[in-house]
JSON list of C-alpha atoms in Angstrom, two decimals:
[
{"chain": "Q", "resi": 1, "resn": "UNK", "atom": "CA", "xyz": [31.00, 110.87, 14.90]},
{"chain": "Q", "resi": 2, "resn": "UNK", "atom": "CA", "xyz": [29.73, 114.36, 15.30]},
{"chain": "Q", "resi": 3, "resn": "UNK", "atom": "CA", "xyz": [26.24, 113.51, 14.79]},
{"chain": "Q", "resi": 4, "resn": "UNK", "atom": "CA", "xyz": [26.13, 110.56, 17.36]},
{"chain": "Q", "resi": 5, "resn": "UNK", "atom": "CA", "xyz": [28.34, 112.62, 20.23]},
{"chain": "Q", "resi": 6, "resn": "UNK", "atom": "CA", "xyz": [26.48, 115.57, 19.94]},
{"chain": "Q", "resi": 7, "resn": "UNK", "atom": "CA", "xyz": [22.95, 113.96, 20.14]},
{"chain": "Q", "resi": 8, "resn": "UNK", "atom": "CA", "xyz": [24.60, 112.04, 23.50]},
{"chain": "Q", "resi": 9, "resn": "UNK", "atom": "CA", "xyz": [25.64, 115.55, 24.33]},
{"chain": "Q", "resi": 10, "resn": "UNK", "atom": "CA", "xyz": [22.11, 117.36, 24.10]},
{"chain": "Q", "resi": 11, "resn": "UNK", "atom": "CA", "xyz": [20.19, 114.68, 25.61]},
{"chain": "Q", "resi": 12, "resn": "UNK", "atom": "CA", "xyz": [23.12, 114.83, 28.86]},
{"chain": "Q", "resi": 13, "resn": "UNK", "atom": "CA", "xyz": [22.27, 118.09, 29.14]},
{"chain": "Q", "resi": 14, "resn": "UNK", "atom": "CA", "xyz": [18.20, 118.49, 28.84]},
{"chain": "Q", "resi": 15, "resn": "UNK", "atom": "CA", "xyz": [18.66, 114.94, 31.49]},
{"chain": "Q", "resi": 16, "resn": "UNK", "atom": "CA", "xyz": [20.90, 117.28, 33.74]},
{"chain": "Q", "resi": 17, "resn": "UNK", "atom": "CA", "xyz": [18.05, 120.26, 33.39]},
{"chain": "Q", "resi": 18, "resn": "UNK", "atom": "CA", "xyz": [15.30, 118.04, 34.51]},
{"chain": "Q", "resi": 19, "resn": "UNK", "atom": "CA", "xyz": [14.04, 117.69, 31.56]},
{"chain": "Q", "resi": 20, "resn": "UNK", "atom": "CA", "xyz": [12.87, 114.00, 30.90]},
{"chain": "Q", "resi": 21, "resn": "UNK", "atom": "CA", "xyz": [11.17, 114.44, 27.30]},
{"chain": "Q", "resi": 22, "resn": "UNK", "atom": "CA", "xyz": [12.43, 115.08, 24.18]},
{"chain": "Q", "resi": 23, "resn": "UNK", "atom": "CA", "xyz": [11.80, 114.95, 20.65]},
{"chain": "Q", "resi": 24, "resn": "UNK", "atom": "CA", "xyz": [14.78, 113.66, 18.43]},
{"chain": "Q", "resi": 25, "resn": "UNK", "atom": "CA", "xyz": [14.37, 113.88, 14.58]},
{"chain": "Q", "resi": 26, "resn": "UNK", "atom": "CA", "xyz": [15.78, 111.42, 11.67]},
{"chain": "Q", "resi": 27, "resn": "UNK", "atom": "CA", "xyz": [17.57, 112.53, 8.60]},
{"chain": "Q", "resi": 28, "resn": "UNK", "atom": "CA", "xyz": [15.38, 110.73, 5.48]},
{"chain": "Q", "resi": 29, "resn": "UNK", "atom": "CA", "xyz": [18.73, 109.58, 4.71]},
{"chain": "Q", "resi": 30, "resn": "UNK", "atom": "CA", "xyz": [18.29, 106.76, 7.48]},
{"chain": "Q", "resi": 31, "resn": "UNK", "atom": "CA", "xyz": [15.65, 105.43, 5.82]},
{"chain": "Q", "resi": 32, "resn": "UNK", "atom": "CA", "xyz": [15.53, 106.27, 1.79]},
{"chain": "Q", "resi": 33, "resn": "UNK", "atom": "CA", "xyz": [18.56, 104.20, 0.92]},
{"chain": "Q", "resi": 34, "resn": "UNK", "atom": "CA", "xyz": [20.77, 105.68, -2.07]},
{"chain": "Q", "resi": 35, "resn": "UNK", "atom": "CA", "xyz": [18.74, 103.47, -4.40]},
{"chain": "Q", "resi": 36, "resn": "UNK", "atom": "CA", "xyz": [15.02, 105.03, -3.43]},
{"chain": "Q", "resi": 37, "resn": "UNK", "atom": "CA", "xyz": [13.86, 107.57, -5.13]},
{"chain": "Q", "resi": 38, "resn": "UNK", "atom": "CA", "xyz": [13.14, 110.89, -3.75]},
{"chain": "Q", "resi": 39, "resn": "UNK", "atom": "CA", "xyz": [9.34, 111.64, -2.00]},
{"chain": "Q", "resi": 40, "resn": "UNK", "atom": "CA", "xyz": [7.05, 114.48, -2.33]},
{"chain": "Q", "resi": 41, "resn": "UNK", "atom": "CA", "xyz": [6.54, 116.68, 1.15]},
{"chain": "Q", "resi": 42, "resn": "UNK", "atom": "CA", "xyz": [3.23, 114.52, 1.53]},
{"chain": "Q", "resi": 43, "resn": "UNK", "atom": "CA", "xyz": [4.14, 111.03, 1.54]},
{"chain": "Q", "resi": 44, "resn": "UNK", "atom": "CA", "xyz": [3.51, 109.02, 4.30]},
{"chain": "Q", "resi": 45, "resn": "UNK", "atom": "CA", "xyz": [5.96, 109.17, 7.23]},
{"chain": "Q", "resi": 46, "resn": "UNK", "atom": "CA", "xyz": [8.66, 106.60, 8.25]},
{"chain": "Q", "resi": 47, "resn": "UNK", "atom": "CA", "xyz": [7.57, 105.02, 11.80]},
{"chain": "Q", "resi": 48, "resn": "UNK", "atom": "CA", "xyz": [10.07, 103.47, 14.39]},
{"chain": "Q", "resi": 49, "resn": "UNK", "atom": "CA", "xyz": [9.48, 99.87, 12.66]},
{"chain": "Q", "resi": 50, "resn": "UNK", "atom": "CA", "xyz": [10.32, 101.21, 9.06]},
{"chain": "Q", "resi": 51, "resn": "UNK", "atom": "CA", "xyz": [13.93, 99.49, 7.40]},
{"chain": "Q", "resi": 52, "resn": "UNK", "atom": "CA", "xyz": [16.58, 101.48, 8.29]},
{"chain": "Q", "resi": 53, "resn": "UNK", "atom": "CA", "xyz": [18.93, 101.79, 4.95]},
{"chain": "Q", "resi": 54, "resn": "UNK", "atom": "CA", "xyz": [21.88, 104.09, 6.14]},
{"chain": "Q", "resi": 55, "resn": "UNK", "atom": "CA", "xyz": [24.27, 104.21, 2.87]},
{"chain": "Q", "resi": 56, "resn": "UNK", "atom": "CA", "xyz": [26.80, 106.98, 3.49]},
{"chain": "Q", "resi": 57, "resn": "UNK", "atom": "CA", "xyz": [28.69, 108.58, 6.61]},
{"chain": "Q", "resi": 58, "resn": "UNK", "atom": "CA", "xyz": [26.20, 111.02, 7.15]},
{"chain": "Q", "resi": 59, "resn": "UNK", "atom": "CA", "xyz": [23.44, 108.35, 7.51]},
{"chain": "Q", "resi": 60, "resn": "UNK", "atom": "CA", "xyz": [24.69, 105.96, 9.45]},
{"chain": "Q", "resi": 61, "resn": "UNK", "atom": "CA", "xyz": [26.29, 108.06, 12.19]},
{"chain": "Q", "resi": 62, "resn": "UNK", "atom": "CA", "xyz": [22.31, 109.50, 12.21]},
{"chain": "Q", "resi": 63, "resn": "UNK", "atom": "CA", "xyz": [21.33, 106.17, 12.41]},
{"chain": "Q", "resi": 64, "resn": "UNK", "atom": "CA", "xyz": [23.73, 105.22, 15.44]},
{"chain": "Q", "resi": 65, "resn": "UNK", "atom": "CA", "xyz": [22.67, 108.51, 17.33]},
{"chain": "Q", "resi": 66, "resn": "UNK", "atom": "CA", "xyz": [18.70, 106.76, 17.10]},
{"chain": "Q", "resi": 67, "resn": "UNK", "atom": "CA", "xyz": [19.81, 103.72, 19.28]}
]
């Protein structure tokens, strides 16, 4: 729950500034799955169409703070 209010928080408040860009960044977690294996620092990237695979708290309240 933390993770998904205080994205909605941050974003209220760079809107309220004027700001209207902003970078968000995943967790891996969203997208490795507990059953992938870990990557080195230079594999390829997840996009926006990669599977999402959210498998504990942590991930899927990242995953919810994406939509």
């Amino acid at each position: 729950r933390d993770d998904i209010d205080g994205t909605r928080n941050v974003f209220e408040a760079i809107w309220a500034a004027g700001i209207r860009r902003a970078i968000h960044v995943s967790s891996v977690a969203v997208y490795r799955g507990q059953t992938q294996p870990r990557r080195a620092e230079n594999h390829p990237q997840h996009s926006n169409d990669s599977p999402r695979r959210p498998w504990n708290v942590y991930s899927i309240s990242k995953a919810v703070s994406e939509q």
